[in-house]
Short mmCIF file of C-alpha atoms (C1' of nucleotides) in Angstrom, two decimals:
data_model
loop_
_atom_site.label_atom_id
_atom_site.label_comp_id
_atom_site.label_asym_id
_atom_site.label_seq_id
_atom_site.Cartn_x
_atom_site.Cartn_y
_atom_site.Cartn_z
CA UNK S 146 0.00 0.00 0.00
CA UNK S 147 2.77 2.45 0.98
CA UNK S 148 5.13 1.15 -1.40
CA UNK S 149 2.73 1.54 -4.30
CA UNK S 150 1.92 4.97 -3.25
CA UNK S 151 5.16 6.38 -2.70
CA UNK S 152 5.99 4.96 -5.63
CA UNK S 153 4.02 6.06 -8.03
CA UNK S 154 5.03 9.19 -9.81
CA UNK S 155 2.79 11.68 -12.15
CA UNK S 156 3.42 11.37 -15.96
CA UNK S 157 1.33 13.14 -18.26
CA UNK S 158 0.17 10.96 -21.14
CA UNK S 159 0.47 7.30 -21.85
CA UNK S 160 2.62 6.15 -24.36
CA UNK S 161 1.82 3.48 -26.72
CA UNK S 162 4.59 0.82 -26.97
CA UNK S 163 5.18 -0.56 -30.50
CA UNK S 164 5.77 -4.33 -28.46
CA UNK S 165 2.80 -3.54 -26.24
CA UNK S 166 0.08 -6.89 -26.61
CA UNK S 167 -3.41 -5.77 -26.98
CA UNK S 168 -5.89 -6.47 -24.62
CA UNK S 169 -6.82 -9.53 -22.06
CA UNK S 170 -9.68 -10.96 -22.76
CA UNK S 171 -12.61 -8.50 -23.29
CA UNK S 172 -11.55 -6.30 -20.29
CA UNK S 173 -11.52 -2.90 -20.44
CA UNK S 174 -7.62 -1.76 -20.77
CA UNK S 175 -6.43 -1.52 -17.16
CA UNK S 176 -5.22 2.00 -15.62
CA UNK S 177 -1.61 2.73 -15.77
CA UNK S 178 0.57 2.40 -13.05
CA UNK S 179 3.85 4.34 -12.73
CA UNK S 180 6.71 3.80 -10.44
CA UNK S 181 9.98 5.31 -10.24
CA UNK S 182 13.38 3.81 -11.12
CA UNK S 183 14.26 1.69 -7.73
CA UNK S 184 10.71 1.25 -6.29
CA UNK S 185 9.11 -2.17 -5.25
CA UNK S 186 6.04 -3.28 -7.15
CA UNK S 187 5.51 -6.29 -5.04
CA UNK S 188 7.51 -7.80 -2.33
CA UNK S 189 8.50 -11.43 -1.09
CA UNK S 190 5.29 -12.40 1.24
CA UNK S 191 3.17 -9.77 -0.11
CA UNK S 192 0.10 -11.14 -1.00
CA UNK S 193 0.01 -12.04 -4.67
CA UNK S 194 -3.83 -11.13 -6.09
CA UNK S 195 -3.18 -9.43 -9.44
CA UNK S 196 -0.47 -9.68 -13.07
CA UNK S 197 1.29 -7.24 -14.47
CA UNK S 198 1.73 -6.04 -18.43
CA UNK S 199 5.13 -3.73 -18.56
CA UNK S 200 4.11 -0.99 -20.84
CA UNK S 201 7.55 0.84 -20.76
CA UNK S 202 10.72 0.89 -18.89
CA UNK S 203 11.74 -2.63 -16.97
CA UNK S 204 11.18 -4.48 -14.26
CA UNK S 205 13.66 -7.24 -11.86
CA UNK S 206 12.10 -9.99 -10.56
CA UNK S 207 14.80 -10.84 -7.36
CA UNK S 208 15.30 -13.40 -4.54
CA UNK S 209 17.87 -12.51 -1.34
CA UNK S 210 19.91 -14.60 0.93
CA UNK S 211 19.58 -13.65 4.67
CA UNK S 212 23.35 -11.78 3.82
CA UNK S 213 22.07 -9.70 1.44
CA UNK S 214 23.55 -11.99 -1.98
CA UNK S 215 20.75 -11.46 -4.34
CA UNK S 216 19.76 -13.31 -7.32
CA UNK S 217 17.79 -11.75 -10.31
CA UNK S 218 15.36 -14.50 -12.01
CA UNK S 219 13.80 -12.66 -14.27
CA UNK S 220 14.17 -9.39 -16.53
CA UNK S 221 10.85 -8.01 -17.77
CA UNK S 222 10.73 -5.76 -20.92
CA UNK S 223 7.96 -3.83 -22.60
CA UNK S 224 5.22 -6.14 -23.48
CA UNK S 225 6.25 -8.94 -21.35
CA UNK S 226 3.95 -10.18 -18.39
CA UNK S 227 4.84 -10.86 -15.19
CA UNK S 228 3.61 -11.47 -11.71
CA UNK S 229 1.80 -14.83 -11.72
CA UNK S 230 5.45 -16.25 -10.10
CA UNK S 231 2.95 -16.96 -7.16
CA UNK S 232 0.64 -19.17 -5.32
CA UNK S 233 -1.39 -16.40 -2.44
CA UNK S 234 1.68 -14.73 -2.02
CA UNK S 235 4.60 -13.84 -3.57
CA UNK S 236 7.82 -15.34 -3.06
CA UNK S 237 10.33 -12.66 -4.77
CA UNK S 238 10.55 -9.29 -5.05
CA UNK S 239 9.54 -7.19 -8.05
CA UNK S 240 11.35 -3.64 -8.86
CA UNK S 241 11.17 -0.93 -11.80
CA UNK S 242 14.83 -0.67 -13.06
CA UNK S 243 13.84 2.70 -14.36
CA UNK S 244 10.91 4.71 -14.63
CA UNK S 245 8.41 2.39 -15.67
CA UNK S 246 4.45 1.95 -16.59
CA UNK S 247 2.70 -1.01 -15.39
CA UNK S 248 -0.71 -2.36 -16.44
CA UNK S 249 -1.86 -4.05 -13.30
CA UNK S 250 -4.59 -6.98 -13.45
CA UNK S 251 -6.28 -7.82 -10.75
CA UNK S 252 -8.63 -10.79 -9.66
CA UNK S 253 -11.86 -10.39 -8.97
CA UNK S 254 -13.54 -13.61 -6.87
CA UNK S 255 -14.46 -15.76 -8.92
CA UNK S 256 -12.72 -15.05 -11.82
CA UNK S 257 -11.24 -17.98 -14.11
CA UNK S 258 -8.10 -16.72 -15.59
CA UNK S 259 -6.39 -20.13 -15.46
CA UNK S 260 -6.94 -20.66 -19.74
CA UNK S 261 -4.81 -17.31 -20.07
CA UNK S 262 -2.34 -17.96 -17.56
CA UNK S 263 -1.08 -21.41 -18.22
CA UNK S 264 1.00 -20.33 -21.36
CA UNK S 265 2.31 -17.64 -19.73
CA UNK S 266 3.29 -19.61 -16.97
CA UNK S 267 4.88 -22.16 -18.76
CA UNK S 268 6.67 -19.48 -20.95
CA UNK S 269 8.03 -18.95 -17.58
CA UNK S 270 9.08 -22.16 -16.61
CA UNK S 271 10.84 -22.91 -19.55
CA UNK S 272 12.52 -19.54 -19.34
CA UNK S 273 13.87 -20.23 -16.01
CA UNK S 274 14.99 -24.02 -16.80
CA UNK S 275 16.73 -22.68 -19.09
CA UNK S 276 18.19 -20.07 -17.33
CA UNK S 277 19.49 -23.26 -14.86
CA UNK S 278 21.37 -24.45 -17.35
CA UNK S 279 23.57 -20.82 -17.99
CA UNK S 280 24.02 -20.83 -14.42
CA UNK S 281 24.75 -24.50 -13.49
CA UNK S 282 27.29 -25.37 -16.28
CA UNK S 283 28.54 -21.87 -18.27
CA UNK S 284 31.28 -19.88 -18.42
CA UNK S 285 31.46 -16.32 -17.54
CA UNK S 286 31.79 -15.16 -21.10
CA UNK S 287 29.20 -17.70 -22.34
CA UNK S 288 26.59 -16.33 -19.80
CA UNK S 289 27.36 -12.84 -20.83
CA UNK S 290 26.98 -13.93 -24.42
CA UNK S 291 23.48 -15.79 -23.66
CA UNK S 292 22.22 -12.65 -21.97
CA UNK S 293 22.92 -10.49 -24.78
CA UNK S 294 21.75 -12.50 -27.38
CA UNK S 295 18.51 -13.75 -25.46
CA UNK S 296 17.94 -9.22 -24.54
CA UNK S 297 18.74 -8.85 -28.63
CA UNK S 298 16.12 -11.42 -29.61
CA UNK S 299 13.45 -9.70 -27.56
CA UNK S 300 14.11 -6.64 -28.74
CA UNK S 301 13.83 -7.68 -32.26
CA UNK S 302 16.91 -8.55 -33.55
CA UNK S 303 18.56 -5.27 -34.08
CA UNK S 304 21.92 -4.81 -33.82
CA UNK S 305 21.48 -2.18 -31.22
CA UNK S 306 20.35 -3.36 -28.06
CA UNK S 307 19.32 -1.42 -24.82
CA UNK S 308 20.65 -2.76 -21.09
CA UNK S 309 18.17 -1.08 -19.17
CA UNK S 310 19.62 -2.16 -16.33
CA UNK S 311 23.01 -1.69 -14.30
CA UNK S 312 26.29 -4.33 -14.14
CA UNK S 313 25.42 -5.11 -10.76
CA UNK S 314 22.34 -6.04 -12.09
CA UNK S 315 23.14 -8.02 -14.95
CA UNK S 316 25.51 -9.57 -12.49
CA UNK S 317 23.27 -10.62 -9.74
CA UNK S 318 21.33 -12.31 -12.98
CA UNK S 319 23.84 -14.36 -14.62
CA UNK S 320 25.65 -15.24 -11.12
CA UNK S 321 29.24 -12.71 -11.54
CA UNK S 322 30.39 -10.08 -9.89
CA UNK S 323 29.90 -6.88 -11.45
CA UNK S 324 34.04 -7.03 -12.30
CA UNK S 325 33.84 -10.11 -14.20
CA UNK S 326 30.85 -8.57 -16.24
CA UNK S 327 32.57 -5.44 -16.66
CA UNK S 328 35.69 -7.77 -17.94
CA UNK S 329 33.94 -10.26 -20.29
CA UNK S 330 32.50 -7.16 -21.63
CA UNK S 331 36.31 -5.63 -22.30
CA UNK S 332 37.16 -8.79 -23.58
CA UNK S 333 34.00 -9.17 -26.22
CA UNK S 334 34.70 -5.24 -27.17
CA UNK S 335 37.92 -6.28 -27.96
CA UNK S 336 37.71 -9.23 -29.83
CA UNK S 337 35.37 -6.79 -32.20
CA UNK S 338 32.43 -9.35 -31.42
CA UNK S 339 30.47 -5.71 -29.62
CA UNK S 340 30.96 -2.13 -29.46
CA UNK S 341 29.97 -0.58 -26.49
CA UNK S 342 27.91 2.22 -27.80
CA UNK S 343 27.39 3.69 -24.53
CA UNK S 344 27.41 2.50 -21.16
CA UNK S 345 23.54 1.28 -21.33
CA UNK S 346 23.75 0.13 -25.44
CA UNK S 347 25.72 -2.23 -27.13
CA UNK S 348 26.00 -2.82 -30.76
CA UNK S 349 26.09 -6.76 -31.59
CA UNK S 350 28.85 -6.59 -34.68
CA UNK S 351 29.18 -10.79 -35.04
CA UNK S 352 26.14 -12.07 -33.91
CA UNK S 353 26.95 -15.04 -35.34
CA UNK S 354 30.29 -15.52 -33.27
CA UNK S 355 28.29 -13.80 -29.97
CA UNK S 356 25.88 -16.80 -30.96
CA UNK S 357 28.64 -19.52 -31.08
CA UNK S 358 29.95 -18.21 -27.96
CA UNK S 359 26.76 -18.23 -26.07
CA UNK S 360 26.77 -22.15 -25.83
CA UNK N 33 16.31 -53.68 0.36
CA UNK N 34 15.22 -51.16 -1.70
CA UNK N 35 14.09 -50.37 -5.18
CA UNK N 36 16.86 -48.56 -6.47
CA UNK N 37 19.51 -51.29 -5.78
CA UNK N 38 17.50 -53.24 -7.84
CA UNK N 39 17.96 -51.15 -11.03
CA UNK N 40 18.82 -53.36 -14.12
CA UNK N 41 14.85 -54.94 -14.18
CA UNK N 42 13.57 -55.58 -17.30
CA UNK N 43 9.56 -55.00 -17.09
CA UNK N 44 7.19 -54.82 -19.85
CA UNK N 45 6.47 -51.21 -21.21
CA UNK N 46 2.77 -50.85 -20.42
CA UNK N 47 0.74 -53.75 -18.24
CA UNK N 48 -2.67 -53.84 -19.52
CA UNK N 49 -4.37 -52.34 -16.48
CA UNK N 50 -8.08 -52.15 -15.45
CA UNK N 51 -9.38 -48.59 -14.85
CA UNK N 52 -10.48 -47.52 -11.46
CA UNK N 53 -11.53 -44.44 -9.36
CA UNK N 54 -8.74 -43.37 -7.19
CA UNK N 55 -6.24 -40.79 -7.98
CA UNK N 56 -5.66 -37.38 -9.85
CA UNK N 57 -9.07 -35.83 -10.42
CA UNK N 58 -12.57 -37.56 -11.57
CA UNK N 59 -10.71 -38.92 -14.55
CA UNK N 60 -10.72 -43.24 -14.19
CA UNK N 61 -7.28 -44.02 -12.99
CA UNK N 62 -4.47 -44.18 -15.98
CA UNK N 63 -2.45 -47.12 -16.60
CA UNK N 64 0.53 -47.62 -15.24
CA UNK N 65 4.01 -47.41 -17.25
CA UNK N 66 7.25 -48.50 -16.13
CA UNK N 67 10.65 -47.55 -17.27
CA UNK N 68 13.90 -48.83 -16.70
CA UNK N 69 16.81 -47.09 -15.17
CA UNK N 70 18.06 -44.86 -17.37
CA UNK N 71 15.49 -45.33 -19.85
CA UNK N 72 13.96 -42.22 -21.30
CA UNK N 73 10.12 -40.49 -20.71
CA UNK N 74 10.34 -38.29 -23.36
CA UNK N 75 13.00 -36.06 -25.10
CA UNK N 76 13.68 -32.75 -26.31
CA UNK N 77 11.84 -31.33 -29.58
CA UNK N 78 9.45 -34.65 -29.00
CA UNK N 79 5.97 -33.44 -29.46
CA UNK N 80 4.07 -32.99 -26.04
CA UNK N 81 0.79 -33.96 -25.66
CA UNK N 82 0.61 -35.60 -21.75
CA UNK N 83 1.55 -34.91 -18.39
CA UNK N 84 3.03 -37.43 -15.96
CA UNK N 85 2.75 -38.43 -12.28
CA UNK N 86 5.38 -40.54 -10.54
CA UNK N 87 4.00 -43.18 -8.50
CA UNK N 88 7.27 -44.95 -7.71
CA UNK N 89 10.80 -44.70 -8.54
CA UNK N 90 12.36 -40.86 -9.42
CA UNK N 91 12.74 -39.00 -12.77
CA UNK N 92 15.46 -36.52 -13.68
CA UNK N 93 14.54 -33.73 -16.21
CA UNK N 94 17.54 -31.89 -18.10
CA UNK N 95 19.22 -30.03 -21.12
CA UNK N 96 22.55 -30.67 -22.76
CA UNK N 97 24.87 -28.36 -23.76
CA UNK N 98 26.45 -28.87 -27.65
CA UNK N 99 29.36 -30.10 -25.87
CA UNK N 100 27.71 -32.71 -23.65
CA UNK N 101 27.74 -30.39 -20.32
CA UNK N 102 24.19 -31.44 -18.97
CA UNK N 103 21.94 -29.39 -16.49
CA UNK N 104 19.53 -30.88 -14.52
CA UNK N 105 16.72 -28.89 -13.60
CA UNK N 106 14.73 -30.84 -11.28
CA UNK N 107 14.24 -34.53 -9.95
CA UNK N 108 10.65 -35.77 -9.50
CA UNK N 109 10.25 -38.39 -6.79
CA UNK N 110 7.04 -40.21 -6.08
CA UNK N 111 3.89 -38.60 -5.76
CA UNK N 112 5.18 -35.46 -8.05
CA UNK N 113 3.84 -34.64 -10.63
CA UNK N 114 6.30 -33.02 -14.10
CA UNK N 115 5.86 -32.74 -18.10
CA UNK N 116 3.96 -29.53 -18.38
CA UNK N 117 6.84 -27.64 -19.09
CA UNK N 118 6.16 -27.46 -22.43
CA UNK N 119 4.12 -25.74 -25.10
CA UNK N 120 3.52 -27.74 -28.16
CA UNK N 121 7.03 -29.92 -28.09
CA UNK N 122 9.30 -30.70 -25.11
CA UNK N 123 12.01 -28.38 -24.06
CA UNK N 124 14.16 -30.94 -21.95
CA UNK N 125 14.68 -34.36 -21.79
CA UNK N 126 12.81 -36.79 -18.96
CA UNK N 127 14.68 -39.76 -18.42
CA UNK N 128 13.61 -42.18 -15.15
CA UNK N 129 16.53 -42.19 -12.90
CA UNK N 130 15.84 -46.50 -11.69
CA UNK N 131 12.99 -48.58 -12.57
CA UNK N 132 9.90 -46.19 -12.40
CA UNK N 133 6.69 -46.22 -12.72
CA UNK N 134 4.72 -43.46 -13.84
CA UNK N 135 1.09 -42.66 -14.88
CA UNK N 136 0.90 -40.67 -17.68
CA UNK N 137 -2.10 -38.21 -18.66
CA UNK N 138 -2.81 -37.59 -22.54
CA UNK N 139 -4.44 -34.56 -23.24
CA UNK N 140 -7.72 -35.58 -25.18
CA UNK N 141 -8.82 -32.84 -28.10
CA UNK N 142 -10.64 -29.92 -26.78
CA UNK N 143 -9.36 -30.76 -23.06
CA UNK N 144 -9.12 -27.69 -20.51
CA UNK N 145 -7.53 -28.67 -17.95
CA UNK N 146 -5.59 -25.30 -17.64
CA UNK N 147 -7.59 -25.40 -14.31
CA UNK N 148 -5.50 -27.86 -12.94
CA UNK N 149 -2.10 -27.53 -14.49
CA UNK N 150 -2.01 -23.89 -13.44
CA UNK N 151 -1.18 -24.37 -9.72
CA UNK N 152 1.47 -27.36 -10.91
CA UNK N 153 3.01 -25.10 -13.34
CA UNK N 154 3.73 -21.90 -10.86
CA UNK N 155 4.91 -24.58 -8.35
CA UNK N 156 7.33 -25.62 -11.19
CA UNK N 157 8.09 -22.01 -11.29
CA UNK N 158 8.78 -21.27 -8.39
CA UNK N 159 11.01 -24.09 -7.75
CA UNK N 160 12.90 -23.47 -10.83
CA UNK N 161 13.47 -19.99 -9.77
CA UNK N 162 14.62 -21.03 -6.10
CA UNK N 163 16.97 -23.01 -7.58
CA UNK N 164 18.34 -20.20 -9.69
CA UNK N 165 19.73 -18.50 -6.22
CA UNK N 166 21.39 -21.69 -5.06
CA UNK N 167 23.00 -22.12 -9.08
CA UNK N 168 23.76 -18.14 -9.12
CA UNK N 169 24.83 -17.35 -5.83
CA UNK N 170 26.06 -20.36 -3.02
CA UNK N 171 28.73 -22.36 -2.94
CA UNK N 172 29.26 -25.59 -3.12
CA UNK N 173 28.86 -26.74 0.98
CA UNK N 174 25.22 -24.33 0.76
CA UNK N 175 24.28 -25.99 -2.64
CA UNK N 176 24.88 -29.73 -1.16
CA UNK N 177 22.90 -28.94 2.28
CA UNK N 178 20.14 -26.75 0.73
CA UNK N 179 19.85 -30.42 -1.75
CA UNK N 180 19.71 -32.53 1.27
CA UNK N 181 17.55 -30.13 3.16
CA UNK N 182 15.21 -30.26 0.21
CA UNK N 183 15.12 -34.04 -0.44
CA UNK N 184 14.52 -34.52 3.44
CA UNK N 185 11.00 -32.25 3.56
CA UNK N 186 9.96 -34.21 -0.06
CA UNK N 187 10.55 -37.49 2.17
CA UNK N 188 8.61 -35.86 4.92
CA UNK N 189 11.20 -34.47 6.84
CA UNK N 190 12.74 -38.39 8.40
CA UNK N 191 16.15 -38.59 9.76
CA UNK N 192 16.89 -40.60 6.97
CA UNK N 193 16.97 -39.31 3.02
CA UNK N 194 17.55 -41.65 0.76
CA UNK N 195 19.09 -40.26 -2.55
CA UNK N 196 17.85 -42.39 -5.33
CA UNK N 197 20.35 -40.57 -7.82
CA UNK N 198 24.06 -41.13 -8.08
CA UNK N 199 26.77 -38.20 -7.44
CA UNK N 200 27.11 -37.48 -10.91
CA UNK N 201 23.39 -36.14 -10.85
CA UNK N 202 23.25 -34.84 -7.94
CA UNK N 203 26.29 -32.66 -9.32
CA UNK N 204 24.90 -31.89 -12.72
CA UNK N 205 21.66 -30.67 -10.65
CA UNK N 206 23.86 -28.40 -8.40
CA UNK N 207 26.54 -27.17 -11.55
CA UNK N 208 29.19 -28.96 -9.31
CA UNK N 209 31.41 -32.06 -10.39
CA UNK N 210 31.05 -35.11 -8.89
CA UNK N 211 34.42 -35.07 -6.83
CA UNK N 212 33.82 -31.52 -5.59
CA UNK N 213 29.77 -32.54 -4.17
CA UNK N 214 31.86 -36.44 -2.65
CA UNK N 215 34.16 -33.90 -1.14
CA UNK N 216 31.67 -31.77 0.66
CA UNK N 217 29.77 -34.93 1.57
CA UNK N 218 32.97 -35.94 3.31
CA UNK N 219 33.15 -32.60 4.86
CA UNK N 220 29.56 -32.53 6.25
CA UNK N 221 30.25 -36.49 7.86
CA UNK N 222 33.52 -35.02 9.44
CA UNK N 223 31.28 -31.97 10.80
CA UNK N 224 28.65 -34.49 12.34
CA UNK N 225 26.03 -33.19 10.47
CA UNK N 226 25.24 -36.27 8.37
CA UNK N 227 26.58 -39.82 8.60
CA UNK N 228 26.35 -42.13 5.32
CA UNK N 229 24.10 -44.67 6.13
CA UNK N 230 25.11 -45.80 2.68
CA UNK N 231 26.42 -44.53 -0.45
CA UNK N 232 22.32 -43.27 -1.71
CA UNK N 233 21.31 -43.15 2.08
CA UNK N 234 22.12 -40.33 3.97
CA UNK N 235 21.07 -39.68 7.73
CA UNK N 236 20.99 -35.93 8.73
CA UNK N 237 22.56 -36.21 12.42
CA UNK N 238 21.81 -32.21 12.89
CA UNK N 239 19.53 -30.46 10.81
CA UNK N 240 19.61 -27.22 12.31
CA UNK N 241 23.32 -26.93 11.21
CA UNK N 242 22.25 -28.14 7.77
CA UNK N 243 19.52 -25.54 7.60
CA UNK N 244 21.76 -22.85 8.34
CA UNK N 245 24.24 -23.99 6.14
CA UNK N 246 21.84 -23.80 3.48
CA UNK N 247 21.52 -20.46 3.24
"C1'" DC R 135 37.79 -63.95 -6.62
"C1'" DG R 136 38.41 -60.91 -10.19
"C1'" DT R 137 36.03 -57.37 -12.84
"C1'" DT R 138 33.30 -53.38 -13.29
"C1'" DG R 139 31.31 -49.09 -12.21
"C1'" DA R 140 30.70 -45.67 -8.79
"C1'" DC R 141 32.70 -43.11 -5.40
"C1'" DT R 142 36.58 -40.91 -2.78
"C1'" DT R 143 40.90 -38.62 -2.17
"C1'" DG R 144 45.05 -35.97 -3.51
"C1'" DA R 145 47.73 -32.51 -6.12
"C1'" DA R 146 47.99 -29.09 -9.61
"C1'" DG R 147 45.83 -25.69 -12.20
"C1'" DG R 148 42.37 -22.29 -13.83
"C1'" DT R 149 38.57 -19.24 -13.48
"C1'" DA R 150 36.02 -16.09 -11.00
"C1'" DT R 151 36.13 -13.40 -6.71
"C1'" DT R 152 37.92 -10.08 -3.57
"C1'" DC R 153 40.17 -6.02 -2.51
"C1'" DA R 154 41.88 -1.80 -4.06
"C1'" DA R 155 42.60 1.97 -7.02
"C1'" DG R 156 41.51 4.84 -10.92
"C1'" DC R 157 38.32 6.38 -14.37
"C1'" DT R 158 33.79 8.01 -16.44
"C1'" DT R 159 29.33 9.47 -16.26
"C1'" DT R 160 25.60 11.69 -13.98
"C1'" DG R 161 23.52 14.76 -11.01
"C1'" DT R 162 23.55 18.98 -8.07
"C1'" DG R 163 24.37 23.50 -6.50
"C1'" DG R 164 26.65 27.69 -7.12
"C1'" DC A 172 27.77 26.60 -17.46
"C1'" DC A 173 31.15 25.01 -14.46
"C1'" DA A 174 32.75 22.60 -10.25
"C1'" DC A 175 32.27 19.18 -7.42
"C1'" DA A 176 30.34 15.06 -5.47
"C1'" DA A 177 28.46 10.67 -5.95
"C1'" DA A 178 27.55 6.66 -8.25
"C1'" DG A 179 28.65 3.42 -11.59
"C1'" DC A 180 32.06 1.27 -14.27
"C1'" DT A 181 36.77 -0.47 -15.44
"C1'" DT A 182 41.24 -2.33 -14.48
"C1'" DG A 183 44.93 -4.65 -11.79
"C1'" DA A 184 46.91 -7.88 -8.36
"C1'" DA A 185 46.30 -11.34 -4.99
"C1'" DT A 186 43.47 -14.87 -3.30
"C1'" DA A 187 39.95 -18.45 -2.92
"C1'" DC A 188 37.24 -21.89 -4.63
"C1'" DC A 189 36.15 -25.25 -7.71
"C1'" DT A 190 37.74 -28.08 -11.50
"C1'" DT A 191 40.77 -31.17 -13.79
"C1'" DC A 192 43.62 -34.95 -13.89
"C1'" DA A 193 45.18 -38.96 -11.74
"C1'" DA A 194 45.26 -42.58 -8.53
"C1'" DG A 195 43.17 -45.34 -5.18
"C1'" DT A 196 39.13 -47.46 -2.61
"C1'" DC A 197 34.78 -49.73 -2.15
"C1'" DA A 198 30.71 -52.45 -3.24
"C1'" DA A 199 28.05 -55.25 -6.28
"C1'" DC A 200 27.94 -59.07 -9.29
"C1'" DG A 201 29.13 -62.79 -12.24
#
DNA sequence: CGTTGACTTGAAGGTATTCAAGCTTTGTGG
DNA sequence: CCACAAAGCTTGAATACCTTCAAGTCAACG
């Protein structure tokens, strides 16, 4: 309750996303939700009653160990769902990586959403299984590679492709330290596989050796 | 004694079974099929089309790497159910770890049973995604406990766990090799906090250190 | 009783982490 | 618009942890 409120900041005007999915089911489009880069959207033990759309910006889905290690599961983009990672409550913690617009879905009692959820559940699932297998048996530059292809192919296969989010992010997702992220990325920039446009974009020059690398 | 000593059975693929009106929902009861040890439930790219519920024995699920490196993402011991995580064709490989038997589910035309599946699935989830903070951030003593600690609650929380998998599974679930999770057996018996009943038996001597260990 | 496969143990080596310093970008106030 | 501070990122050196390679042990089975 406080979380959301404090969160939430004014923005004039909604912006349509080009990757945005059209409506659930015959609902009327849900209001938009704002919340500033940093703030929670949900919390571990919250209770869970309601999916999210991201319109714009990006969201981390996160787990932490009692000493403060913390381990991303999940990046959401624009147009991706999130949220359902739940029984009655949740058990990970959901944060805007920058300013971001949510479409928030709640049940109502009674309501059947089980037909829409399933695939996106699964989607889910498979996402994370595969995730396992960067983190059980990869490399530090293979992981690095994975992530960037796997953040190029959602954003459509361009060459240039935003990190909305921070080394220490992308770390606490693919299991480094922020260094070794910061190095494999040296090391890719100098083997001419990327350029680092800025610190947030990178341009994919060999996708087909970034490919290779990323198994 | 048990079952999984027994492994190299050879049992005929499906026993024509009468139907009856016990188990999973108000379906009549499925036929039972047993596989051997090592013998494989389905594979990847195979076309999905059923979901499957262990009644004795244990299951591995997993993904290879080009290169042979395998990942498993999740054992399935008896009274679990596993298989949904798929869309239209399998993403992983299911292979029965000993003889197993295991009812399997087919998905008639025009079935919904998103209904049911739904709750499986997010437990799926969810597991998958705990399991991405042990592969992404703990070492290799956390990993081993946080296994044992796990297997213990599926086996309803005895003294005694028995591991129905060998080392080199129980490493390729936790990204470690097999002489690094013997090693940190042989640790945890030198601590007191297990003894090795035998090699796939394990008794947990003092669970509060292995809970704390865990984590 | 010898063979086989699975597991354990030891030593050497490699990869990622830790600690520390320097650099770059971003934001803020004058 | 500049100066400065703060945060985020990069780089280097030393260390730790896990892996690799190799040998040895144990248990099951014919």
């Amino acid at each position: 309750m406080n979380a959301y409120t404090t969160a939430r900041i004014s923005l004039p005007s909604q912006p349509a996303h080009p990757n945005r999915q059209v409506g659930f089911g015959p609902a009327p489009v849900q209001p938009l939700s704002f919340f500033a880069a940093g703030s929670e959207i949900y919390a571990q033990g919250e209770k869970a009653g309601a999916f999210y759309q991201v319109e714009f910006g990006a969201v981390r889905i996160y787990r932490l160990l009692a000493d403060g290690r913390r381990q991303i599961s999940a990046f959401h983009l624009a147009g991706e769902t999130f949220g359902f990672e739940a029984g009655t409550t949740h058990h990970f913690f959901a944060e805007a990586i920058n300013t971001t617009g949510v479409r928030v879905f709640r049940f109502a009692a009674g309501m059947d959403l089980s037909g829409q959820l399933l695939p996106l559940a699964l989607k889910g699932l498979t996402r994370a299984q595969e995730h396992l297998l960067v983190l059980g048996r990869q490399n530090a530059i293979e992981r690095v590679a994975a992530f960037l292809v796997d953040m190029a192919e959602r954003q459509g296969g361009l060459r240039q492709v935003e990190l909305p989010m921070s080394r220490m992010d992308i770390g606490d997702y693919l299991g480094l330290t922020i260094e070794t992220v910061s190095r494999v990325f040296t090391k890719l920039k100098e083997k001419g596989v990327i350029r680092l446009v800025s610190l947030r974009c990178v341009e994919i020059v060999r996708q087909d050796v970034l490919r290779d690398m990323s198994e």
